[in-house]
PDB file of C-alpha atoms in Angstrom:
ATOM      1  CA  MET A   1       0.000   0.000   0.000  1.00  0.00           C
ATOM      2  CA  LYS A   2       2.790   2.405   0.879  1.00  0.00           C
ATOM      3  CA  LYS A   3       4.604   1.598  -2.407  1.00  0.00           C
ATOM      4  CA  ALA A   4       1.497   2.341  -4.438  1.00  0.00           C
ATOM      5  CA  TYR A   5       1.103   5.703  -2.684  1.00  0.00           C
ATOM      6  CA  GLN A   6       4.692   6.673  -3.473  1.00  0.00           C
ATOM      7  CA  THR A   7       4.185   5.789  -7.140  1.00  0.00           C
ATOM      8  CA  VAL A   8       1.081   7.997  -7.422  1.00  0.00           C
ATOM      9  CA  CYS A   9       2.877  10.927  -5.763  1.00  0.00           C
ATOM     10  CA  GLY A  10       5.799  10.582  -8.148  1.00  0.00           C
ATOM     11  CA  LEU A  11       3.539  10.707 -11.190  1.00  0.00           C
ATOM     12  CA  LEU A  12       1.749  13.794  -9.902  1.00  0.00           C
ATOM     13  CA  MET A  13       5.040  15.638  -9.328  1.00  0.00           C
ATOM     14  CA  ALA A  14       6.298  14.787 -12.830  1.00  0.00           C
ATOM     15  CA  GLY A  15       3.069  16.106 -14.343  1.00  0.00           C
ATOM     16  CA  CYS A  16       3.392  19.394 -12.459  1.00  0.00           C
ATOM     17  CA  LEU A  17       6.972  19.883 -13.662  1.00  0.00           C
ATOM     18  CA  LEU A  18       5.943  19.270 -17.284  1.00  0.00           C
ATOM     19  CA  VAL A  19       3.111  21.850 -17.107  1.00  0.00           C
ATOM     20  CA  SER A  20       5.453  24.413 -15.514  1.00  0.00           C
ATOM     21  CA  ALA A  21       8.082  23.964 -18.248  1.00  0.00           C
ATOM     22  CA  GLN A  22       5.537  24.533 -21.030  1.00  0.00           C
ATOM     23  CA  GLY A  23       4.150  27.586 -19.269  1.00  0.00           C
ATOM     24  CA  CYS A  24       7.580  29.298 -19.323  1.00  0.00           C
ATOM     25  CA  GLU A  25       7.482  29.545 -23.146  1.00  0.00           C
ATOM     26  CA  LYS A  26       3.989  31.054 -23.314  1.00  0.00           C
ATOM     27  CA  THR A  27       3.816  34.284 -25.303  1.00  0.00           C
ATOM     28  CA  VAL A  28       1.321  37.108 -25.304  1.00  0.00           C
ATOM     29  CA  GLN A  29       0.385  38.959 -28.492  1.00  0.00           C
ATOM     30  CA  GLY A  30       0.873  42.679 -27.987  1.00  0.00           C
ATOM     31  CA  THR A  31      -1.448  45.300 -29.402  1.00  0.00           C
ATOM     32  CA  SER A  32       1.270  46.749 -31.689  1.00  0.00           C
ATOM     33  CA  GLY A  33       1.951  43.499 -33.532  1.00  0.00           C
ATOM     34  CA  SER A  34       5.075  42.620 -31.503  1.00  0.00           C
ATOM     35  CA  LYS A  35       5.341  39.540 -29.278  1.00  0.00           C
ATOM     36  CA  THR A  36       5.914  39.861 -25.526  1.00  0.00           C
ATOM     37  CA  THR A  37       7.087  36.879 -23.453  1.00  0.00           C
ATOM     38  CA  GLU A  38       6.144  36.324 -19.813  1.00  0.00           C
ATOM     39  CA  GLN A  39       9.706  37.300 -18.912  1.00  0.00           C
ATOM     40  CA  GLY A  40       9.016  40.802 -20.375  1.00  0.00           C
ATOM     41  CA  LEU A  41      11.188  40.528 -23.542  1.00  0.00           C
ATOM     42  CA  VAL A  42       9.785  42.185 -26.675  1.00  0.00           C
ATOM     43  CA  SER A  43      10.780  41.050 -30.169  1.00  0.00           C
ATOM     44  CA  PRO A  44      11.139  44.133 -32.427  1.00  0.00           C
ATOM     45  CA  LYS A  45       8.735  44.662 -35.316  1.00  0.00           C
ATOM     46  CA  VAL A  46      10.516  44.825 -38.692  1.00  0.00           C
ATOM     47  CA  ALA A  47       9.861  48.185 -40.417  1.00  0.00           C
ATOM     48  CA  GLU A  48       8.728  48.072 -44.047  1.00  0.00           C
ATOM     49  CA  PRO A  49      10.927  50.065 -46.512  1.00  0.00           C
ATOM     50  CA  ALA A  50       9.499  53.385 -47.673  1.00  0.00           C
ATOM     51  CA  PRO A  51       8.392  53.433 -51.345  1.00  0.00           C
ATOM     52  CA  THR A  52      10.764  55.171 -53.786  1.00  0.00           C
ATOM     53  CA  PRO A  53       9.310  58.519 -54.933  1.00  0.00           C
ATOM     54  CA  PRO A  54       8.793  58.884 -58.700  1.00  0.00           C
ATOM     55  CA  PRO A  55      11.290  61.085 -60.611  1.00  0.00           C
ATOM     56  CA  VAL A  56      10.255  64.727 -60.993  1.00  0.00           C
ATOM     57  CA  THR A  57       9.593  66.120 -64.462  1.00  0.00           C
ATOM     58  CA  LEU A  58       9.191  69.881 -64.756  1.00  0.00           C
ATOM     59  CA  PRO A  59       6.686  71.601 -67.076  1.00  0.00           C
ATOM     60  CA  GLY A  60       8.035  71.791 -70.616  1.00  0.00           C
ATOM     61  CA  GLU A  61      10.190  68.695 -70.187  1.00  0.00           C
ATOM     62  CA  GLU A  62       9.873  65.100 -71.363  1.00  0.00           C
ATOM     63  CA  ARG A  63      11.499  62.271 -69.428  1.00  0.00           C
ATOM     64  CA  VAL A  64      13.278  59.742 -71.638  1.00  0.00           C
ATOM     65  CA  SER A  65      14.528  57.624 -68.721  1.00  0.00           C
ATOM     66  CA  ASP A  66      15.220  58.003 -64.989  1.00  0.00           C
ATOM     67  CA  ASP A  67      18.452  59.843 -65.834  1.00  0.00           C
ATOM     68  CA  ILE A  68      17.696  61.749 -69.039  1.00  0.00           C
ATOM     69  CA  VAL A  69      15.268  64.642 -69.517  1.00  0.00           C
ATOM     70  CA  VAL A  70      14.867  66.551 -72.770  1.00  0.00           C
ATOM     71  CA  ALA A  71      13.099  69.837 -73.381  1.00  0.00           C
ATOM     72  CA  LYS A  72       9.869  69.907 -75.331  1.00  0.00           C
ATOM     73  CA  ALA A  73      10.069  72.427 -78.157  1.00  0.00           C
ATOM     74  CA  GLU A  74       7.140  74.782 -78.687  1.00  0.00           C
ATOM     75  CA  PRO A  75       5.826  74.879 -82.294  1.00  0.00           C
ATOM     76  CA  GLU A  76       7.277  78.342 -83.022  1.00  0.00           C
ATOM     77  CA  THR A  77      10.628  77.407 -81.483  1.00  0.00           C
ATOM     78  CA  ALA A  78      10.682  74.195 -83.529  1.00  0.00           C
ATOM     79  CA  ARG A  79      10.053  76.136 -86.763  1.00  0.00           C
ATOM     80  CA  GLN A  80      12.866  78.578 -85.984  1.00  0.00           C
ATOM     81  CA  ARG A  81      15.233  75.747 -85.184  1.00  0.00           C
ATOM     82  CA  THR A  82      14.338  74.004 -88.457  1.00  0.00           C
ATOM     83  CA  GLN A  83      15.208  77.147 -90.391  1.00  0.00           C
ATOM     84  CA  GLU A  84      18.506  77.479 -88.521  1.00  0.00           C
ATOM     85  CA  MET A  85      19.375  73.854 -89.274  1.00  0.00           C
ATOM     86  CA  GLN A  86      18.699  74.403 -92.969  1.00  0.00           C
ATOM     87  CA  GLN A  87      20.987  77.452 -92.956  1.00  0.00           C
ATOM     88  CA  GLU A  88      23.667  75.536 -91.062  1.00  0.00           C
ATOM     89  CA  ALA A  89      23.471  72.588 -93.469  1.00  0.00           C
ATOM     90  CA  ALA A  90      23.871  74.906 -96.455  1.00  0.00           C
ATOM     91  CA  ALA A  91      26.816  76.697 -94.821  1.00  0.00           C
ATOM     92  CA  THR A  92      28.467  73.426 -93.783  1.00  0.00           C
ATOM     93  CA  ALA A  93      28.257  72.043 -97.315  1.00  0.00           C
ATOM     94  CA  THR A  94      30.610  74.802 -98.531  1.00  0.00           C
ATOM     95  CA  THR A  95      33.324  74.102 -95.954  1.00  0.00           C
ATOM     96  CA  GLY A  96      34.475  70.610 -96.863  1.00  0.00           C
ATOM     97  CA  LEU A  97      34.258  69.497 -93.229  1.00  0.00           C
ATOM     98  CA  GLN A  98      34.337  65.718 -92.873  1.00  0.00           C
ATOM     99  CA  ASP A  99      32.275  63.537 -90.527  1.00  0.00           C
ATOM    100  CA  VAL A 100      33.697  60.775 -88.343  1.00  0.00           C
ATOM    101  CA  PHE A 101      32.197  57.280 -88.451  1.00  0.00           C
ATOM    102  CA  PHE A 102      32.113  54.703 -85.671  1.00  0.00           C
ATOM    103  CA  GLY A 103      31.838  50.957 -85.224  1.00  0.00           C
ATOM    104  CA  PHE A 104      28.797  49.314 -83.682  1.00  0.00           C
ATOM    105  CA  ASP A 105      28.408  50.371 -80.047  1.00  0.00           C
ATOM    106  CA  LYS A 106      31.790  52.169 -80.228  1.00  0.00           C
ATOM    107  CA  TRP A 107      32.922  55.740 -79.688  1.00  0.00           C
ATOM    108  CA  ASN A 108      36.683  55.484 -80.211  1.00  0.00           C
ATOM    109  CA  ILE A 109      38.213  57.434 -83.107  1.00  0.00           C
ATOM    110  CA  THR A 110      39.432  55.119 -85.897  1.00  0.00           C
ATOM    111  CA  ASP A 111      42.417  55.800 -88.158  1.00  0.00           C
ATOM    112  CA  ASP A 112      40.071  57.027 -90.892  1.00  0.00           C
ATOM    113  CA  GLY A 113      38.404  59.280 -88.353  1.00  0.00           C
ATOM    114  CA  LYS A 114      41.760  60.743 -87.303  1.00  0.00           C
ATOM    115  CA  GLN A 115      42.578  61.621 -90.899  1.00  0.00           C
ATOM    116  CA  ALA A 116      39.202  63.318 -91.319  1.00  0.00           C
ATOM    117  CA  LEU A 117      39.640  65.303 -88.116  1.00  0.00           C
ATOM    118  CA  ALA A 118      43.130  66.403 -89.128  1.00  0.00           C
ATOM    119  CA  THR A 119      41.537  68.005 -92.207  1.00  0.00           C
ATOM    120  CA  ASP A 120      38.778  69.530 -90.070  1.00  0.00           C
ATOM    121  CA  ALA A 121      41.303  70.948 -87.600  1.00  0.00           C
ATOM    122  CA  GLN A 122      43.239  72.591 -90.426  1.00  0.00           C
ATOM    123  CA  TRP A 123      40.037  74.205 -91.699  1.00  0.00           C
ATOM    124  CA  LEU A 124      39.249  75.518 -88.210  1.00  0.00           C
ATOM    125  CA  LYS A 125      42.742  76.987 -87.871  1.00  0.00           C
ATOM    126  CA  THR A 126      42.387  78.729 -91.223  1.00  0.00           C
ATOM    127  CA  ASN A 127      38.898  80.003 -90.311  1.00  0.00           C
ATOM    128  CA  ASN A 128      39.691  81.117 -86.804  1.00  0.00           C
ATOM    129  CA  GLY A 129      36.421  82.957 -86.210  1.00  0.00           C
ATOM    130  CA  LYS A 130      34.186  79.977 -86.966  1.00  0.00           C
ATOM    131  CA  ALA A 131      32.589  77.609 -84.449  1.00  0.00           C
ATOM    132  CA  LEU A 132      31.113  74.129 -84.832  1.00  0.00           C
ATOM    133  CA  THR A 133      28.417  71.953 -83.336  1.00  0.00           C
ATOM    134  CA  ILE A 134      29.418  68.298 -83.150  1.00  0.00           C
ATOM    135  CA  GLU A 135      26.375  66.023 -83.361  1.00  0.00           C
ATOM    136  CA  GLY A 136      26.489  62.457 -82.083  1.00  0.00           C
ATOM    137  CA  HIS A 137      24.367  60.004 -84.094  1.00  0.00           C
ATOM    138  CA  CYS A 138      23.565  56.277 -83.780  1.00  0.00           C
ATOM    139  CA  ASP A 139      21.796  53.586 -85.769  1.00  0.00           C
ATOM    140  CA  GLU A 140      18.309  52.437 -84.806  1.00  0.00           C
ATOM    141  CA  ARG A 141      19.349  49.477 -82.653  1.00  0.00           C
ATOM    142  CA  GLY A 142      19.039  49.953 -78.895  1.00  0.00           C
ATOM    143  CA  THR A 143      16.754  52.114 -76.786  1.00  0.00           C
ATOM    144  CA  GLN A 144      16.333  55.847 -77.225  1.00  0.00           C
ATOM    145  CA  ALA A 145      17.919  56.558 -73.839  1.00  0.00           C
ATOM    146  CA  TYR A 146      20.928  54.331 -74.515  1.00  0.00           C
ATOM    147  CA  ASN A 147      21.565  55.873 -77.931  1.00  0.00           C
ATOM    148  CA  LEU A 148      21.348  59.414 -76.570  1.00  0.00           C
ATOM    149  CA  VAL A 149      24.170  58.577 -74.172  1.00  0.00           C
ATOM    150  CA  LEU A 150      26.164  56.768 -76.873  1.00  0.00           C
ATOM    151  CA  GLY A 151      25.742  59.692 -79.275  1.00  0.00           C
ATOM    152  CA  GLU A 152      27.015  62.077 -76.612  1.00  0.00           C
ATOM    153  CA  LYS A 153      30.112  59.930 -76.080  1.00  0.00           C
ATOM    154  CA  ARG A 154      30.812  60.004 -79.808  1.00  0.00           C
ATOM    155  CA  ALA A 155      30.425  63.774 -80.033  1.00  0.00           C
ATOM    156  CA  LYS A 156      32.684  64.285 -77.020  1.00  0.00           C
ATOM    157  CA  ALA A 157      35.310  61.949 -78.501  1.00  0.00           C
ATOM    158  CA  VAL A 158      35.393  64.073 -81.672  1.00  0.00           C
ATOM    159  CA  ARG A 159      35.681  67.288 -79.665  1.00  0.00           C
ATOM    160  CA  SER A 160      38.454  65.866 -77.505  1.00  0.00           C
ATOM    161  CA  TYR A 161      40.481  64.857 -80.555  1.00  0.00           C
ATOM    162  CA  LEU A 162      40.085  68.287 -82.145  1.00  0.00           C
ATOM    163  CA  VAL A 163      41.198  69.927 -78.900  1.00  0.00           C
ATOM    164  CA  ASP A 164      44.281  67.696 -78.916  1.00  0.00           C
ATOM    165  CA  LEU A 165      44.992  69.032 -82.410  1.00  0.00           C
ATOM    166  CA  GLY A 166      45.033  72.590 -81.064  1.00  0.00           C
ATOM    167  CA  ILE A 167      41.419  73.754 -81.466  1.00  0.00           C
ATOM    168  CA  ASP A 168      39.933  75.847 -78.652  1.00  0.00           C
ATOM    169  CA  ALA A 169      37.213  73.847 -76.897  1.00  0.00           C
ATOM    170  CA  LYS A 170      35.073  77.004 -76.638  1.00  0.00           C
ATOM    171  CA  ARG A 171      34.570  76.834 -80.408  1.00  0.00           C
ATOM    172  CA  LEU A 172      33.157  73.302 -80.205  1.00  0.00           C
ATOM    173  CA  THR A 173      29.675  72.505 -78.881  1.00  0.00           C
ATOM    174  CA  VAL A 174      28.492  68.912 -78.527  1.00  0.00           C
ATOM    175  CA  THR A 175      24.969  67.526 -78.739  1.00  0.00           C
ATOM    176  CA  SER A 176      23.415  64.093 -79.184  1.00  0.00           C
ATOM    177  CA  TYR A 177      20.467  63.049 -81.333  1.00  0.00           C
ATOM    178  CA  GLY A 178      20.864  59.336 -80.623  1.00  0.00           C
ATOM    179  CA  LYS A 179      18.871  57.464 -83.272  1.00  0.00           C
ATOM    180  CA  ASP A 180      16.312  60.245 -83.825  1.00  0.00           C
ATOM    181  CA  ARG A 181      17.810  61.834 -86.978  1.00  0.00           C
ATOM    182  CA  PRO A 182      19.146  59.074 -89.220  1.00  0.00           C
ATOM    183  CA  PHE A 183      21.013  59.934 -92.414  1.00  0.00           C
ATOM    184  CA  CYS A 184      19.854  56.643 -93.957  1.00  0.00           C
ATOM    185  CA  ARG A 185      16.603  54.761 -93.266  1.00  0.00           C
ATOM    186  CA  GLU A 186      17.223  51.351 -94.784  1.00  0.00           C
ATOM    187  CA  ARG A 187      17.690  48.447 -92.374  1.00  0.00           C
ATOM    188  CA  THR A 188      21.034  47.291 -93.741  1.00  0.00           C
ATOM    189  CA  GLU A 189      24.522  47.274 -92.268  1.00  0.00           C
ATOM    190  CA  ASP A 190      25.719  49.801 -94.851  1.00  0.00           C
ATOM    191  CA  CYS A 191      22.918  52.117 -93.803  1.00  0.00           C
ATOM    192  CA  TYR A 192      23.596  51.582 -90.105  1.00  0.00           C
ATOM    193  CA  GLN A 193      27.241  52.525 -90.728  1.00  0.00           C
ATOM    194  CA  GLN A 194      26.167  55.837 -92.248  1.00  0.00           C
ATOM    195  CA  ASN A 195      24.136  56.638 -89.141  1.00  0.00           C
ATOM    196  CA  ARG A 196      26.904  55.916 -86.616  1.00  0.00           C
ATOM    197  CA  ARG A 197      28.752  59.191 -86.900  1.00  0.00           C
ATOM    198  CA  GLY A 198      29.993  62.405 -85.405  1.00  0.00           C
ATOM    199  CA  HIS A 199      28.536  65.070 -87.696  1.00  0.00           C
ATOM    200  CA  LEU A 200      30.269  68.462 -87.828  1.00  0.00           C
ATOM    201  CA  VAL A 201      27.991  71.457 -88.416  1.00  0.00           C
ATOM    202  CA  LEU A 202      29.070  75.066 -88.944  1.00  0.00           C
ATOM    203  CA  ARG A 203      27.248  77.358 -86.546  1.00  0.00           C
ATOM    204  CA  VAL A 204      25.650  80.377 -88.240  1.00  0.00           C
ATOM    205  CA  LYS A 205      24.826  82.267 -85.007  1.00  0.00           C
TER     206      LYS A 205
END
């Protein structure tokens, strides 16, 4: 009888210890979404990242990409610029200035390009009061944003080479048209080659 009593007491004590151990890990859900344990420890709530604000585009501008913004031309301004370009093209045709052509996705000056620029530099030295716009052009492959950047690199490469030949950088303005103003519209490699160029234009103003 005594042995049976001791066995029952032992089982009861083991059951109490098991319940106590489970109770130590009990958690309470807090009102803020964090978890609080009975020991008073609070697990931090992970903050959600703030959304990225959209890029700002000012009135009169058109966003080509996150990094490139171009100005929208008003109709009257566009007409005036078209007339200026026609005058510049006519004036440039009388100078004998030579364009520089580039390989696909390239902006380094080739040997043929160096020869052309040597002739252009000599013309600029002879006509000291004249100034040029160097236009960077690309073929139609690639995005508009990518080709605007590539065209700028080509125009800057031409300007840099002319400066190395002794031309004042203040006489040389660079701009990029990317693939927007092709010289040839056929979808052939020969045509693409014609469009990958640094085009020298005599400024009339």
